[in-house]
Amino acid sequence: DTEVTQTPKHLVMGMTNKKSLKCEQHMGHRAMYWYKQKAKKPPELMFVYSYEKLSINESVPSRFSPECPNSSLLNLHLHALQPEDSALYLCASSQDSGGLGGYTFGSGTRLTVV
Amino acid sequence: AQSVTQPDIHITVSEGASLELRCNYSYGATPYLFWYVQSPGQGLQLLLKYFSGDTLVQGIKGFEAEFKRSQSSFNLRKPSVHWSDAAEYFCAVAALGTSYGKLTFGQGTILTVHP
């Protein structure tokens, strides 16, 4: 298995809702990442997990809460989002914690906040 | 901190023509460089990467890239473009130190292919 799987593919949520994005990989990668991509922009790093511990938080608002239950799973919990949080959320993984072996990206979750 | 510049926002080529997408990076040490491709609404697919060694790197789908330290460039090339190559292309750099684990992307180049 050489894929990163993200669910759901599309999500529409209200500003008072609580939802979660899920990411899964079975490549034995020890680092996992969340990126946010707005339309016509490059991906921007949000969080990095290395060996199931949060190693980088790019000053992301607390309404985004990451979780890494085990080495194969990465969640992003969403609460009280704003319409400007609408974007494509990409999960990625890499073999080593520095990402120097290359990153494998999932297909993303298209999030719309109404 | 590292940075990446892709000077061309949009490039249009005819099918069968050659292609070169430009990428310039800024980083104090040896960079680790990547090219990714993204179709509309999709994730990113790795085309190729450079860490060290041979400066001409071969990738998937017939793409190659050349690392030129003197010019701080890592340009992507393809000798003959196919209509299915139409997509957005991102150059990216990864670095060590305080940015360990952080992949920084350029702004992207949108490729349109005319039949």
PDB file of C-alpha atoms in Angstrom:
ATOM      1  CA  ASP A   1       0.000   0.000   0.000  1.00  0.00           C
ATOM      2  CA  THR A   2       1.630   3.243  -1.161  1.00  0.00           C
ATOM      3  CA  GLU A   3      -1.227   5.632  -0.534  1.00  0.00           C
ATOM      4  CA  VAL A   4      -2.414   8.196   1.919  1.00  0.00           C
ATOM      5  CA  THR A   5      -6.180   7.953   2.311  1.00  0.00           C
ATOM      6  CA  GLN A   6      -8.255  10.921   3.408  1.00  0.00           C
ATOM      7  CA  THR A   7     -11.900  10.935   4.421  1.00  0.00           C
ATOM      8  CA  PRO A   8     -14.282  12.473   3.724  1.00  0.00           C
ATOM      9  CA  LYS A   9     -13.510  13.817   0.257  1.00  0.00           C
ATOM     10  CA  HIS A  10     -16.004  16.659   0.664  1.00  0.00           C
ATOM     11  CA  LEU A  11     -17.404  18.258   3.820  1.00  0.00           C
ATOM     12  CA  VAL A  12     -19.856  21.082   4.332  1.00  0.00           C
ATOM     13  CA  MET A  13     -20.222  22.334   7.873  1.00  0.00           C
ATOM     14  CA  GLY A  14     -21.841  25.195   9.715  1.00  0.00           C
ATOM     15  CA  MET A  15     -19.881  27.560  11.925  1.00  0.00           C
ATOM     16  CA  THR A  16     -21.253  25.921  15.085  1.00  0.00           C
ATOM     17  CA  ASN A  17     -20.558  22.355  14.010  1.00  0.00           C
ATOM     18  CA  LYS A  18     -17.859  19.970  15.180  1.00  0.00           C
ATOM     19  CA  LYS A  19     -16.374  17.675  12.582  1.00  0.00           C
ATOM     20  CA  SER A  20     -13.216  15.667  12.021  1.00  0.00           C
ATOM     21  CA  LEU A  21     -11.014  14.955   9.042  1.00  0.00           C
ATOM     22  CA  LYS A  22      -9.256  11.622   8.907  1.00  0.00           C
ATOM     23  CA  CYS A  23      -6.012  10.499   7.304  1.00  0.00           C
ATOM     24  CA  GLU A  24      -4.538   7.016   7.139  1.00  0.00           C
ATOM     25  CA  GLN A  25      -1.347   5.496   5.752  1.00  0.00           C
ATOM     26  CA  HIS A  26       0.076   1.989   5.934  1.00  0.00           C
ATOM     27  CA  MET A  27       3.540   2.627   4.528  1.00  0.00           C
ATOM     28  CA  GLY A  28       5.242   2.589   7.921  1.00  0.00           C
ATOM     29  CA  HIS A  29       5.937   6.303   7.663  1.00  0.00           C
ATOM     30  CA  ARG A  30       6.798   7.920  10.988  1.00  0.00           C
ATOM     31  CA  ALA A  31       5.919  11.510  10.161  1.00  0.00           C
ATOM     32  CA  MET A  32       2.539  12.889   9.162  1.00  0.00           C
ATOM     33  CA  TYR A  33       1.464  16.365   8.161  1.00  0.00           C
ATOM     34  CA  TRP A  34      -1.578  18.576   7.676  1.00  0.00           C
ATOM     35  CA  TYR A  35      -1.521  21.212   4.948  1.00  0.00           C
ATOM     36  CA  LYS A  36      -4.144  23.793   4.030  1.00  0.00           C
ATOM     37  CA  GLN A  37      -4.530  24.921   0.430  1.00  0.00           C
ATOM     38  CA  LYS A  38      -6.676  27.869  -0.634  1.00  0.00           C
ATOM     39  CA  ALA A  39      -7.765  28.219  -4.230  1.00  0.00           C
ATOM     40  CA  LYS A  40      -4.971  29.164  -6.625  1.00  0.00           C
ATOM     41  CA  LYS A  41      -2.403  29.069  -3.795  1.00  0.00           C
ATOM     42  CA  PRO A  42       0.292  26.581  -2.781  1.00  0.00           C
ATOM     43  CA  PRO A  43      -0.219  24.307   0.216  1.00  0.00           C
ATOM     44  CA  GLU A  44       0.673  25.805   3.578  1.00  0.00           C
ATOM     45  CA  LEU A  45       1.913  23.688   6.448  1.00  0.00           C
ATOM     46  CA  MET A  46      -0.311  23.514   9.525  1.00  0.00           C
ATOM     47  CA  PHE A  47       1.010  20.691  11.715  1.00  0.00           C
ATOM     48  CA  VAL A  48       3.761  18.079  11.758  1.00  0.00           C
ATOM     49  CA  TYR A  49       3.646  14.878  13.784  1.00  0.00           C
ATOM     50  CA  SER A  50       6.845  12.935  14.251  1.00  0.00           C
ATOM     51  CA  TYR A  51       6.674   9.534  15.924  1.00  0.00           C
ATOM     52  CA  GLU A  52       3.129  10.356  17.026  1.00  0.00           C
ATOM     53  CA  LYS A  53       4.164  13.549  18.787  1.00  0.00           C
ATOM     54  CA  LEU A  54       3.341  17.054  17.625  1.00  0.00           C
ATOM     55  CA  SER A  55       6.625  18.621  16.517  1.00  0.00           C
ATOM     56  CA  ILE A  56       5.531  21.667  14.526  1.00  0.00           C
ATOM     57  CA  ASN A  57       2.452  23.870  14.899  1.00  0.00           C
ATOM     58  CA  GLU A  58       2.535  26.749  12.434  1.00  0.00           C
ATOM     59  CA  SER A  59       0.585  29.105  14.717  1.00  0.00           C
ATOM     60  CA  VAL A  60      -2.681  27.533  13.681  1.00  0.00           C
ATOM     61  CA  PRO A  61      -5.849  28.825  15.440  1.00  0.00           C
ATOM     62  CA  SER A  62      -7.140  26.600  18.231  1.00  0.00           C
ATOM     63  CA  ARG A  63     -10.337  25.881  16.329  1.00  0.00           C
ATOM     64  CA  PHE A  64      -8.156  23.340  14.486  1.00  0.00           C
ATOM     65  CA  SER A  65      -7.046  20.519  16.776  1.00  0.00           C
ATOM     66  CA  PRO A  66      -4.818  17.731  15.467  1.00  0.00           C
ATOM     67  CA  GLU A  67      -4.602  14.255  16.912  1.00  0.00           C
ATOM     68  CA  CYS A  68      -2.359  11.294  16.124  1.00  0.00           C
ATOM     69  CA  PRO A  69      -3.863   8.187  17.774  1.00  0.00           C
ATOM     70  CA  ASN A  70      -1.196   5.879  16.337  1.00  0.00           C
ATOM     71  CA  SER A  71       1.514   5.820  13.705  1.00  0.00           C
ATOM     72  CA  SER A  72      -0.954   5.144  10.887  1.00  0.00           C
ATOM     73  CA  LEU A  73      -3.691   7.627  11.700  1.00  0.00           C
ATOM     74  CA  LEU A  74      -3.933  11.389  11.795  1.00  0.00           C
ATOM     75  CA  ASN A  75      -7.053  13.352  12.598  1.00  0.00           C
ATOM     76  CA  LEU A  76      -7.911  17.033  12.375  1.00  0.00           C
ATOM     77  CA  HIS A  77     -10.748  18.081  14.640  1.00  0.00           C
ATOM     78  CA  LEU A  78     -12.680  21.156  13.574  1.00  0.00           C
ATOM     79  CA  HIS A  79     -14.803  23.370  15.799  1.00  0.00           C
ATOM     80  CA  ALA A  80     -16.341  26.814  15.378  1.00  0.00           C
ATOM     81  CA  LEU A  81     -14.758  27.383  11.979  1.00  0.00           C
ATOM     82  CA  GLN A  82     -15.117  30.524   9.925  1.00  0.00           C
ATOM     83  CA  PRO A  83     -16.051  30.799   6.239  1.00  0.00           C
ATOM     84  CA  GLU A  84     -12.459  31.792   5.457  1.00  0.00           C
ATOM     85  CA  ASP A  85     -11.380  28.344   6.654  1.00  0.00           C
ATOM     86  CA  SER A  86     -12.955  26.867   3.539  1.00  0.00           C
ATOM     87  CA  ALA A  87     -10.114  25.185   1.642  1.00  0.00           C
ATOM     88  CA  LEU A  88      -8.615  21.899   0.499  1.00  0.00           C
ATOM     89  CA  TYR A  89      -7.022  20.133   3.481  1.00  0.00           C
ATOM     90  CA  LEU A  90      -4.209  17.829   2.515  1.00  0.00           C
ATOM     91  CA  CYS A  91      -2.619  15.131   4.609  1.00  0.00           C
ATOM     92  CA  ALA A  92       0.877  13.872   3.851  1.00  0.00           C
ATOM     93  CA  SER A  93       3.315  11.381   5.273  1.00  0.00           C
ATOM     94  CA  SER A  94       7.042  10.763   5.010  1.00  0.00           C
ATOM     95  CA  GLN A  95       9.339   7.930   5.940  1.00  0.00           C
ATOM     96  CA  ASP A  96      11.542   9.969   8.241  1.00  0.00           C
ATOM     97  CA  SER A  97      10.746  12.792  10.586  1.00  0.00           C
ATOM     98  CA  GLY A  98      12.531  15.322   8.420  1.00  0.00           C
ATOM     99  CA  GLY A  99      10.547  14.530   5.327  1.00  0.00           C
ATOM    100  CA  LEU A 100      13.725  14.305   3.360  1.00  0.00           C
ATOM    101  CA  GLY A 101      12.733  11.034   1.729  1.00  0.00           C
ATOM    102  CA  GLY A 102       9.867  12.741   0.025  1.00  0.00           C
ATOM    103  CA  TYR A 103       6.282  13.298   0.987  1.00  0.00           C
ATOM    104  CA  THR A 104       3.259  11.259  -0.084  1.00  0.00           C
ATOM    105  CA  PHE A 105       0.085  13.319  -0.238  1.00  0.00           C
ATOM    106  CA  GLY A 106      -3.521  12.258   0.014  1.00  0.00           C
ATOM    107  CA  SER A 107      -6.231  13.507  -2.347  1.00  0.00           C
ATOM    108  CA  GLY A 108      -7.471  15.971   0.236  1.00  0.00           C
ATOM    109  CA  THR A 109     -10.743  16.931   1.866  1.00  0.00           C
ATOM    110  CA  ARG A 110     -12.595  19.839   0.271  1.00  0.00           C
ATOM    111  CA  LEU A 111     -14.052  21.748   3.210  1.00  0.00           C
ATOM    112  CA  THR A 112     -16.767  24.365   2.879  1.00  0.00           C
ATOM    113  CA  VAL A 113     -17.818  26.355   5.949  1.00  0.00           C
ATOM    114  CA  VAL A 114     -21.232  27.987   5.677  1.00  0.00           C
TER     115      VAL A 114
ATOM    116  CA  ALA B   1      14.444  30.481   6.026  1.00  0.00           C
ATOM    117  CA  GLN B   2      14.122  28.716   2.729  1.00  0.00           C
ATOM    118  CA  SER B   3      12.017  30.046  -0.133  1.00  0.00           C
ATOM    119  CA  VAL B   4      11.061  29.014  -3.637  1.00  0.00           C
ATOM    120  CA  THR B   5      10.216  31.182  -6.639  1.00  0.00           C
ATOM    121  CA  GLN B   6       8.405  29.985  -9.730  1.00  0.00           C
ATOM    122  CA  PRO B   7       8.587  32.965 -12.100  1.00  0.00           C
ATOM    123  CA  ASP B   8       5.900  31.760 -14.509  1.00  0.00           C
ATOM    124  CA  ILE B   9       2.337  31.748 -13.212  1.00  0.00           C
ATOM    125  CA  HIS B  10       0.860  30.304 -16.390  1.00  0.00           C
ATOM    126  CA  ILE B  11       2.471  28.586 -19.391  1.00  0.00           C
ATOM    127  CA  THR B  12       0.756  27.431 -22.565  1.00  0.00           C
ATOM    128  CA  VAL B  13       2.337  24.931 -24.948  1.00  0.00           C
ATOM    129  CA  SER B  14       1.168  22.867 -27.898  1.00  0.00           C
ATOM    130  CA  GLU B  15       0.897  19.143 -27.589  1.00  0.00           C
ATOM    131  CA  GLY B  16       4.178  17.550 -28.666  1.00  0.00           C
ATOM    132  CA  ALA B  17       6.220  20.644 -27.890  1.00  0.00           C
ATOM    133  CA  SER B  18       8.995  20.689 -25.327  1.00  0.00           C
ATOM    134  CA  LEU B  19       8.453  22.137 -21.870  1.00  0.00           C
ATOM    135  CA  GLU B  20      10.588  23.838 -19.271  1.00  0.00           C
ATOM    136  CA  LEU B  21       9.198  25.097 -15.963  1.00  0.00           C
ATOM    137  CA  ARG B  22      11.477  27.328 -13.950  1.00  0.00           C
ATOM    138  CA  CYS B  23      12.203  27.123 -10.240  1.00  0.00           C
ATOM    139  CA  ASN B  24      14.644  29.148  -8.167  1.00  0.00           C
ATOM    140  CA  TYR B  25      15.311  28.493  -4.510  1.00  0.00           C
ATOM    141  CA  SER B  26      16.897  30.316  -1.646  1.00  0.00           C
ATOM    142  CA  TYR B  27      18.542  28.305   1.081  1.00  0.00           C
ATOM    143  CA  GLY B  28      21.860  28.571   2.905  1.00  0.00           C
ATOM    144  CA  ALA B  29      22.895  24.935   2.731  1.00  0.00           C
ATOM    145  CA  THR B  30      22.337  22.048   0.367  1.00  0.00           C
ATOM    146  CA  PRO B  31      18.646  22.063  -0.480  1.00  0.00           C
ATOM    147  CA  TYR B  32      16.391  19.104  -0.863  1.00  0.00           C
ATOM    148  CA  LEU B  33      14.242  19.844  -3.889  1.00  0.00           C
ATOM    149  CA  PHE B  34      10.999  18.425  -5.211  1.00  0.00           C
ATOM    150  CA  TRP B  35       8.592  18.829  -8.081  1.00  0.00           C
ATOM    151  CA  TYR B  36       4.930  17.978  -7.545  1.00  0.00           C
ATOM    152  CA  VAL B  37       1.982  18.000  -9.935  1.00  0.00           C
ATOM    153  CA  GLN B  38      -1.624  18.696  -8.965  1.00  0.00           C
ATOM    154  CA  SER B  39      -4.699  18.159 -11.120  1.00  0.00           C
ATOM    155  CA  PRO B  40      -7.735  20.319 -10.287  1.00  0.00           C
ATOM    156  CA  GLY B  41      -9.256  19.419  -6.928  1.00  0.00           C
ATOM    157  CA  GLN B  42      -6.738  16.640  -6.369  1.00  0.00           C
ATOM    158  CA  GLY B  43      -3.803  16.001  -4.090  1.00  0.00           C
ATOM    159  CA  LEU B  44      -0.159  16.375  -5.041  1.00  0.00           C
ATOM    160  CA  GLN B  45       1.781  13.715  -6.882  1.00  0.00           C
ATOM    161  CA  LEU B  46       5.564  13.591  -6.601  1.00  0.00           C
ATOM    162  CA  LEU B  47       7.267  13.834  -9.998  1.00  0.00           C
ATOM    163  CA  LEU B  48      10.877  13.742  -8.849  1.00  0.00           C
ATOM    164  CA  LYS B  49      13.243  14.772  -6.075  1.00  0.00           C
ATOM    165  CA  TYR B  50      16.861  15.791  -5.648  1.00  0.00           C
ATOM    166  CA  PHE B  51      18.918  15.234  -2.523  1.00  0.00           C
ATOM    167  CA  SER B  52      22.494  14.814  -3.760  1.00  0.00           C
ATOM    168  CA  GLY B  53      24.584  13.156  -6.439  1.00  0.00           C
ATOM    169  CA  ASP B  54      23.815  13.378 -10.126  1.00  0.00           C
ATOM    170  CA  THR B  55      22.398  16.828 -10.847  1.00  0.00           C
ATOM    171  CA  LEU B  56      20.118  15.536 -13.616  1.00  0.00           C
ATOM    172  CA  VAL B  57      17.188  13.738 -12.014  1.00  0.00           C
ATOM    173  CA  GLN B  58      14.741  11.512 -13.836  1.00  0.00           C
ATOM    174  CA  GLY B  59      11.156  11.323 -12.682  1.00  0.00           C
ATOM    175  CA  ILE B  60       7.845   9.779 -13.574  1.00  0.00           C
ATOM    176  CA  LYS B  61       5.775  10.528 -16.692  1.00  0.00           C
ATOM    177  CA  GLY B  62       8.882  11.388 -18.718  1.00  0.00           C
ATOM    178  CA  PHE B  63       9.875  14.422 -16.648  1.00  0.00           C
ATOM    179  CA  GLU B  64      13.397  15.358 -15.653  1.00  0.00           C
ATOM    180  CA  ALA B  65      14.938  18.205 -13.689  1.00  0.00           C
ATOM    181  CA  GLU B  66      18.425  19.650 -13.449  1.00  0.00           C
ATOM    182  CA  PHE B  67      19.911  21.042 -10.258  1.00  0.00           C
ATOM    183  CA  LYS B  68      22.238  23.986 -10.872  1.00  0.00           C
ATOM    184  CA  ARG B  69      23.823  25.223  -7.669  1.00  0.00           C
ATOM    185  CA  SER B  70      25.487  28.227  -9.353  1.00  0.00           C
ATOM    186  CA  GLN B  71      22.099  29.479 -10.520  1.00  0.00           C
ATOM    187  CA  SER B  72      20.094  28.274  -7.492  1.00  0.00           C
ATOM    188  CA  SER B  73      17.738  26.612  -9.936  1.00  0.00           C
ATOM    189  CA  PHE B  74      15.916  23.317 -10.305  1.00  0.00           C
ATOM    190  CA  ASN B  75      14.062  23.535 -13.623  1.00  0.00           C
ATOM    191  CA  LEU B  76      11.633  20.859 -14.757  1.00  0.00           C
ATOM    192  CA  ARG B  77      11.711  19.652 -18.364  1.00  0.00           C
ATOM    193  CA  LYS B  78       9.845  17.331 -20.669  1.00  0.00           C
ATOM    194  CA  PRO B  79      10.808  16.803 -24.313  1.00  0.00           C
ATOM    195  CA  SER B  80       7.288  16.240 -25.641  1.00  0.00           C
ATOM    196  CA  VAL B  81       4.171  17.343 -23.756  1.00  0.00           C
ATOM    197  CA  HIS B  82       0.960  15.323 -23.777  1.00  0.00           C
ATOM    198  CA  TRP B  83      -2.516  16.783 -23.269  1.00  0.00           C
ATOM    199  CA  SER B  84      -2.754  14.865 -19.988  1.00  0.00           C
ATOM    200  CA  ASP B  85       0.145  16.925 -18.604  1.00  0.00           C
ATOM    201  CA  ALA B  86      -2.144  19.921 -18.198  1.00  0.00           C
ATOM    202  CA  ALA B  87      -2.142  20.625 -14.456  1.00  0.00           C
ATOM    203  CA  GLU B  88      -0.498  22.831 -11.873  1.00  0.00           C
ATOM    204  CA  TYR B  89       3.128  22.212 -11.027  1.00  0.00           C
ATOM    205  CA  PHE B  90       4.767  23.056  -7.722  1.00  0.00           C
ATOM    206  CA  CYS B  91       8.456  23.254  -6.922  1.00  0.00           C
ATOM    207  CA  ALA B  92       9.284  22.750  -3.242  1.00  0.00           C
ATOM    208  CA  VAL B  93      12.258  22.746  -0.913  1.00  0.00           C
ATOM    209  CA  ALA B  94      12.768  20.986   2.410  1.00  0.00           C
ATOM    210  CA  ALA B  95      15.352  22.044   4.925  1.00  0.00           C
ATOM    211  CA  LEU B  96      16.975  21.009   8.173  1.00  0.00           C
ATOM    212  CA  GLY B  97      17.323  22.898  11.401  1.00  0.00           C
ATOM    213  CA  THR B  98      14.423  24.780  12.913  1.00  0.00           C
ATOM    214  CA  SER B  99      12.379  24.113   9.797  1.00  0.00           C
ATOM    215  CA  TYR B 100      13.045  20.400  10.063  1.00  0.00           C
ATOM    216  CA  GLY B 101      10.197  18.615   8.435  1.00  0.00           C
ATOM    217  CA  LYS B 102       8.846  21.690   6.708  1.00  0.00           C
ATOM    218  CA  LEU B 103       8.259  21.591   2.972  1.00  0.00           C
ATOM    219  CA  THR B 104       8.039  25.061   1.408  1.00  0.00           C
ATOM    220  CA  PHE B 105       6.269  25.406  -1.925  1.00  0.00           C
ATOM    221  CA  GLY B 106       6.586  27.891  -4.738  1.00  0.00           C
ATOM    222  CA  GLN B 107       3.461  29.662  -5.980  1.00  0.00           C
ATOM    223  CA  GLY B 108       2.906  27.120  -8.706  1.00  0.00           C
ATOM    224  CA  THR B 109       2.834  27.172 -12.504  1.00  0.00           C
ATOM    225  CA  ILE B 110      -0.352  26.327 -14.334  1.00  0.00           C
ATOM    226  CA  LEU B 111       0.301  24.417 -17.548  1.00  0.00           C
ATOM    227  CA  THR B 112      -2.211  24.563 -20.395  1.00  0.00           C
ATOM    228  CA  VAL B 113      -1.718  22.235 -23.351  1.00  0.00           C
ATOM    229  CA  HIS B 114      -3.230  23.107 -26.745  1.00  0.00           C
ATOM    230  CA  PRO B 115      -4.063  20.265 -29.140  1.00  0.00           C
TER     231      PRO B 115
END
